[in-house]
Coordinates of C-alpha atoms and ligand atoms in Angstrom, one line a residue:
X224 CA 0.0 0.0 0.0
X225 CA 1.8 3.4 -0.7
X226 CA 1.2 6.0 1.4
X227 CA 0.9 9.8 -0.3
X228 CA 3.3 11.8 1.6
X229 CA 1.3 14.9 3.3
X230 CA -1.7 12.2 3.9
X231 CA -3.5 12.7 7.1
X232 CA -4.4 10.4 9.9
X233 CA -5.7 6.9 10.2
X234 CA -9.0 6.4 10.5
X235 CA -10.5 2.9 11.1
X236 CA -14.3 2.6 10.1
X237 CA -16.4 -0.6 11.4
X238 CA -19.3 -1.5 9.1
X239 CA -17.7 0.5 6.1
X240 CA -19.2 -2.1 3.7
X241 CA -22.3 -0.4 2.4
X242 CA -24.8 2.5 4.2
X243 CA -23.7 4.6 6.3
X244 CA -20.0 3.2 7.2
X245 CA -19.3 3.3 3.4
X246 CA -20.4 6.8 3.1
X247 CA -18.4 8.1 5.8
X248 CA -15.3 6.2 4.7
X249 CA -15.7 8.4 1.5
X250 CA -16.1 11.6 3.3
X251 CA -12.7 11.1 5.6
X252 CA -10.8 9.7 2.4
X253 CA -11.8 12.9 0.4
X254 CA -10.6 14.4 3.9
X255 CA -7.2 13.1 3.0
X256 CA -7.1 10.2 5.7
X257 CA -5.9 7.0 5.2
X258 CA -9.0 4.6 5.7
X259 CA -9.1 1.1 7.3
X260 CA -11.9 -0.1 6.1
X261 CA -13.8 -2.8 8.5
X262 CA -16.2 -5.7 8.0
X263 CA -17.5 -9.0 7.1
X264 CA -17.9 -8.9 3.3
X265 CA -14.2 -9.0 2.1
X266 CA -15.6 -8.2 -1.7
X267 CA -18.2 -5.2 -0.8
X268 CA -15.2 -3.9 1.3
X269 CA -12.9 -4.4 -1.8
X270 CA -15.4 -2.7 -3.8
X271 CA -15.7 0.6 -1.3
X272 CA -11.9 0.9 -1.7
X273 CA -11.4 0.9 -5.0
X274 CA -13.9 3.6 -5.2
X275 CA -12.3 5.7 -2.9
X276 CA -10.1 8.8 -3.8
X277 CA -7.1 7.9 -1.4
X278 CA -5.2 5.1 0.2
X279 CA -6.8 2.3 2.2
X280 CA -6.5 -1.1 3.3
X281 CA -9.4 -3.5 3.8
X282 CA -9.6 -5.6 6.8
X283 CA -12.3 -8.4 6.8
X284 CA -13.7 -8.6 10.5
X285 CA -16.6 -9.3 12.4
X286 CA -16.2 -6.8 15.5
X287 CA -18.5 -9.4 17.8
X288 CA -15.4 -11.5 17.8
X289 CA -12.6 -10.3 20.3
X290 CA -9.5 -12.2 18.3
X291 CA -10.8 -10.5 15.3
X292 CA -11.1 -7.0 17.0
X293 CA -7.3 -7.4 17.9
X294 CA -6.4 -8.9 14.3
X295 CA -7.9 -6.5 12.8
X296 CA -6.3 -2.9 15.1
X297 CA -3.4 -5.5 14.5
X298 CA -3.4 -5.4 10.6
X299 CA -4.1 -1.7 10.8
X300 CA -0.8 -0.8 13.3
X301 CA 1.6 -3.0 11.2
X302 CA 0.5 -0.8 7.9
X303 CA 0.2 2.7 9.6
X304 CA 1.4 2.5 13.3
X305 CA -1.5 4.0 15.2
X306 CA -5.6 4.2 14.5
X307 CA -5.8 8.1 15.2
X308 CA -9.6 7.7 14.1
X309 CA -12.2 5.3 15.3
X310 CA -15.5 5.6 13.5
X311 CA -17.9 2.4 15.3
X312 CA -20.6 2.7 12.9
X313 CA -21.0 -1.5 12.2
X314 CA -24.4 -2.8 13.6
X315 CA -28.0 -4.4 13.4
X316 CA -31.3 -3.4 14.2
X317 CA -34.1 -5.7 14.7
X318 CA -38.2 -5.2 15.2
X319 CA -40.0 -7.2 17.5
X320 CA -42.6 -6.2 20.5
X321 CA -40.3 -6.2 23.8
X322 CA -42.8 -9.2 25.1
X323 CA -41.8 -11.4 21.8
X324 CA -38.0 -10.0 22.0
X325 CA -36.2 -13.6 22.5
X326 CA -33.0 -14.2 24.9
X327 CA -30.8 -14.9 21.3
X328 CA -32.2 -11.6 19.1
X329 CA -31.4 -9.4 22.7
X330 CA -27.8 -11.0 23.0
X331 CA -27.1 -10.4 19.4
X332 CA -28.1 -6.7 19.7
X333 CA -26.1 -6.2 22.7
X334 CA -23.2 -7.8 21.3
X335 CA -22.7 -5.7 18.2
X336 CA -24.4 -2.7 18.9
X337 CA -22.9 -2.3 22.9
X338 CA -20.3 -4.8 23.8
X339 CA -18.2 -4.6 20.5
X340 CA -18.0 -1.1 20.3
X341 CA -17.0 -0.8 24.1
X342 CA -14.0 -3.4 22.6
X343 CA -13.1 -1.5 19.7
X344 CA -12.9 1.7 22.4
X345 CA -11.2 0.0 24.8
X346 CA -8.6 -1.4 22.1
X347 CA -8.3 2.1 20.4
X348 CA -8.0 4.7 23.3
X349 CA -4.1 4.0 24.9
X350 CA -2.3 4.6 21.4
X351 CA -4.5 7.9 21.2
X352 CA -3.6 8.8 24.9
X353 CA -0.2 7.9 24.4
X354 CA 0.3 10.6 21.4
X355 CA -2.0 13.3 22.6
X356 CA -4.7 13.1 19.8
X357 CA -7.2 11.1 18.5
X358 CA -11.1 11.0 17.6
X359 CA -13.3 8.6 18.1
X360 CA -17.1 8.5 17.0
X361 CA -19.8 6.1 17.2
X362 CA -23.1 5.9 15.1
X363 CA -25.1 5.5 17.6
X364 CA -29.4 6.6 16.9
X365 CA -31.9 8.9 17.9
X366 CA -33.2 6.0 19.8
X367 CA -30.2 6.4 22.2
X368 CA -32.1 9.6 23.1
X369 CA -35.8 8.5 23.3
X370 CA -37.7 5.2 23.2
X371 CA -39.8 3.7 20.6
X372 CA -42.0 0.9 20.1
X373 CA -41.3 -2.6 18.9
X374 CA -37.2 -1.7 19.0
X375 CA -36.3 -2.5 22.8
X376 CA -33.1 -4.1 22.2
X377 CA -32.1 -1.8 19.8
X378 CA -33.0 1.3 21.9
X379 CA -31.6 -0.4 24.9
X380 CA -28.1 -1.2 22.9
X381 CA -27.8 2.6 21.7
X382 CA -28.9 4.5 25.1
X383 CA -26.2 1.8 26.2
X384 CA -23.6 3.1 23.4
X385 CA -24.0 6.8 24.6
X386 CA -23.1 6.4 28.0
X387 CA -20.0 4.6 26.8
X388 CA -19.2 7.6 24.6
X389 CA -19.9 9.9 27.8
X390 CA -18.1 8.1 30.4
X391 CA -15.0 7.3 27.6
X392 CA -15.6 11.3 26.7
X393 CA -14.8 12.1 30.7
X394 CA -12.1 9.9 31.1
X395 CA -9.3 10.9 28.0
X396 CA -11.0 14.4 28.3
X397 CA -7.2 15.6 29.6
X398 CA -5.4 14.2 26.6
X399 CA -6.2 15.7 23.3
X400 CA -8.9 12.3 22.7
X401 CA -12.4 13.3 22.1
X402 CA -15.1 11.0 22.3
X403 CA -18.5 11.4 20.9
X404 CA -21.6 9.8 18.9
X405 CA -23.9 11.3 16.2
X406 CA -27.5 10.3 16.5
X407 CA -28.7 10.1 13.0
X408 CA -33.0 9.5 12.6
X409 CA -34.0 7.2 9.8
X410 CA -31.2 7.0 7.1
X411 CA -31.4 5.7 3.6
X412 CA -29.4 2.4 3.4
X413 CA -29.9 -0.9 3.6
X414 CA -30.7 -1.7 7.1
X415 CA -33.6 1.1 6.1
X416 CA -34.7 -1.3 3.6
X417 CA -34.8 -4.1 5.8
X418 CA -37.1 -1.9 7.9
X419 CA -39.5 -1.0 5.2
X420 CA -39.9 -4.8 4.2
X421 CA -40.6 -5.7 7.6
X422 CA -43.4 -3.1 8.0
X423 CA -44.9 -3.6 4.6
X424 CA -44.3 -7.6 5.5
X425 CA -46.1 -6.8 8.7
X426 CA -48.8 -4.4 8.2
X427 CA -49.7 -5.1 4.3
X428 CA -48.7 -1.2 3.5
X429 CA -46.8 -1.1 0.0
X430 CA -42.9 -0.3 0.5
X431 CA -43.6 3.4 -0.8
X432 CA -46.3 4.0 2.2
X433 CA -44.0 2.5 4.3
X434 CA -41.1 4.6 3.2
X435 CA -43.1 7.5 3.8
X436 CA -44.1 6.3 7.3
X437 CA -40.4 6.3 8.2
X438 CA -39.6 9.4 6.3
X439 CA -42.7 11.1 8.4
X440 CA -40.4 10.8 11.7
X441 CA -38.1 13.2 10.9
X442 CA -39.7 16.5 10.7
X443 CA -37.4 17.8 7.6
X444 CA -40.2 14.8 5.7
X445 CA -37.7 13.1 4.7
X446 CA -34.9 10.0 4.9
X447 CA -31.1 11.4 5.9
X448 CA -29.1 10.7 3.5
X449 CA -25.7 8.9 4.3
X450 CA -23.6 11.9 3.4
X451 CA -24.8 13.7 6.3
X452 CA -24.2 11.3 8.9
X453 CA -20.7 11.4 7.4
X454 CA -20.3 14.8 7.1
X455 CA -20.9 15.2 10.9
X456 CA -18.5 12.1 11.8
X457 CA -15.9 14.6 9.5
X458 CA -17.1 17.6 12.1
X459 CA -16.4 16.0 14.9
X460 CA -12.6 14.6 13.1
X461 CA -12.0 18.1 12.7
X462 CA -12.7 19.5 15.8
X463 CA -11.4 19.1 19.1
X464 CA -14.0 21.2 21.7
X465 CA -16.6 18.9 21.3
X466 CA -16.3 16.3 23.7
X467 CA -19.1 14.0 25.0
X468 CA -21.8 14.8 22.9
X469 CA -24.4 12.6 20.8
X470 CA -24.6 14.8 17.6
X471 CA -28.6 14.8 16.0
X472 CA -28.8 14.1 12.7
X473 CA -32.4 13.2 13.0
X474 CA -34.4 16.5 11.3
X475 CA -35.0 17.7 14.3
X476 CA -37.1 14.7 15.9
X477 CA -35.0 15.2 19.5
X478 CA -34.7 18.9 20.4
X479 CA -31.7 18.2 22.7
Ligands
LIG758 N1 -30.1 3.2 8.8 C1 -30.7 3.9 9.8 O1 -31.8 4.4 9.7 C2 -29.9 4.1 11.0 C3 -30.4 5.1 11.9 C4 -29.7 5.4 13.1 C5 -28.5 4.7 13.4 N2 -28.1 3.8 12.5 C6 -26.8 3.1 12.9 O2 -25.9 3.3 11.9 C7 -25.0 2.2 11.8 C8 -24.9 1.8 10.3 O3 -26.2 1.6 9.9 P1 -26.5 1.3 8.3 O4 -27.9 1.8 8.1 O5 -25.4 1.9 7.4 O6 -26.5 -0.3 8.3 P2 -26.3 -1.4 7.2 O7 -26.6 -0.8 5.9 O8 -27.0 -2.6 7.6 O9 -24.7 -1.7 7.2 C9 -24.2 -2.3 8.4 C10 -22.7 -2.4 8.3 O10 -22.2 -3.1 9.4 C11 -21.4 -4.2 9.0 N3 -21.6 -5.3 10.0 C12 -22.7 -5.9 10.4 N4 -22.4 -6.9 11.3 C13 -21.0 -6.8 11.4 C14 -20.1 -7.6 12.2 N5 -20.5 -8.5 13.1 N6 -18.8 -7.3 12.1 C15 -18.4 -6.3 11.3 N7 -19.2 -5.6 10.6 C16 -20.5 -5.8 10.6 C17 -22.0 -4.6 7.6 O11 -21.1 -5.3 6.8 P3 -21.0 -6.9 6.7 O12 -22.4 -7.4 6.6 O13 -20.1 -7.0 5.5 O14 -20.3 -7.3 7.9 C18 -22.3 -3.2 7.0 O15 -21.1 -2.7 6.5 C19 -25.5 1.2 12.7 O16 -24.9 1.2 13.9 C20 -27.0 1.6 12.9 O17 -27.5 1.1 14.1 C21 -28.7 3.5 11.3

């Protein structure tokens, strides 16, 4: 992999296959950061690279799986030394009334949407520490700010993620590491999709009226579009007062 002398930092993106992880991947390449790009799909990740304008490596991992955390910051310090920028974006939503919510779908929430990122923190922080900068930023939801019905584990796994992101915020708040989530609303990507099936699936509504229903949430009347989730994750790379904080993207749904 060459590396363009005058490039910027490192930045290590989980879930950068496809949505919103791919779009933000985009936004901190055009940035001029090297990208490490994180996920399952080894050929969707291949794909995301080759479109990008700078240097980045790929690095097929599923973040629920500690030894592949570690491989995969591994992989990433033996190319480029040190992952100045976390972006935890990769995880899963599911739909289900909290009564119906079974033991497995609550454990595989938890353990992508909660316990992996708290890994991927955890693994990432000391290097940043250590050299007196970095940025890390999860995706967490507007649902880590207010509950909803029929996404318990969900809502449960991102009000989780924020306290992470405030507590982590407190702690390196000292040592030029700032910590912080954006909150989109309903984005358009393909866990949206999944969504809209589901409800049309569910409630016999053709996918356009169910489109609309989720558009309808955000006041703005419409889906955010990936490039502004990203463009905030690239606010919050570029700036070093905001510490703490769980950024809406959301159209104004949560006033906060
Ligand atoms: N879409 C929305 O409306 C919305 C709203 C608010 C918040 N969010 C949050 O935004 C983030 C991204 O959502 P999205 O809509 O872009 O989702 P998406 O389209 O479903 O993409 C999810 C990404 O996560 C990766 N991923 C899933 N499981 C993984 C695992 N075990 N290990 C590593 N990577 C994994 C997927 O790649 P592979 O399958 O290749 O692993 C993919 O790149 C999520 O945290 C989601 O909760 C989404």
């Amino acid at each position: 992999m060459t590396v363009l002398p005058g490039a910027g930092r490192v930045a290590m993106v989980t879930g950068a296959s496809r949505g919103i992880g791919e779009a933000t991947a985009h936004r901190l390449s055009q940035d001029g950061h090297r990208v490490v790009l994180v996920a399952r799909d080894r050929d969707a990740l291949g794909k995301v690279a080759d479109a990008l304008p700078g240097p980045s490596l790929v690095v097929p991992a599923d973040v629920t799986d500690q030894t592949q955390v570690e491989a995969a910051f591994a992989a990433a310090e033996s190319e480029w030394e040190t992952v100045d920028i976390l972006v935890v974006n990769a995880g899963t939503a599911t739909a289900s009334a909290l009564v119906d919510t079974t033991d497995e779908e609550w454990q595989r929430v938890l353990d992508l949407n909660l316990t992996a990122p708290f890994r991927c923190v955890r693994r990432a922080l000391p290097a940043m520490t250590e050299q007196g900068w970095g940025r890390v930023v999860v995706v967490a939801s507007v649902v880590a700010k207010r509950g909803e019905s029929m996404v318990s584990a969900y809502t449960a796994s991102k009000h989780g993620v924020l306290g992470l992101v405030r507590s982590a915020a407190s702690e390196v708040a000292r040592t030029g590491v700032t910590v912080n989530a954006v909150c989109p609303g309903y984005v358009d990507t393909p866990m949206t999709d999944q969504s809209v099936a589901a409800i049309s699936a569910r409630t016999g509504r053709s996918e356009e009226e169910a489109v609309q229903l989720l558009a309808r949430r955000q006041p703005i009347g419409r889906l955010i579009r990936p490039d502004e989730v990203a463009d905030t994750v690239s606010l919050l790379v570029g700036n070093g007062a905001i510490n703490g904080q769980g950024i809406n993207v959301d159209g104004g749904a949560v006033q906060s």
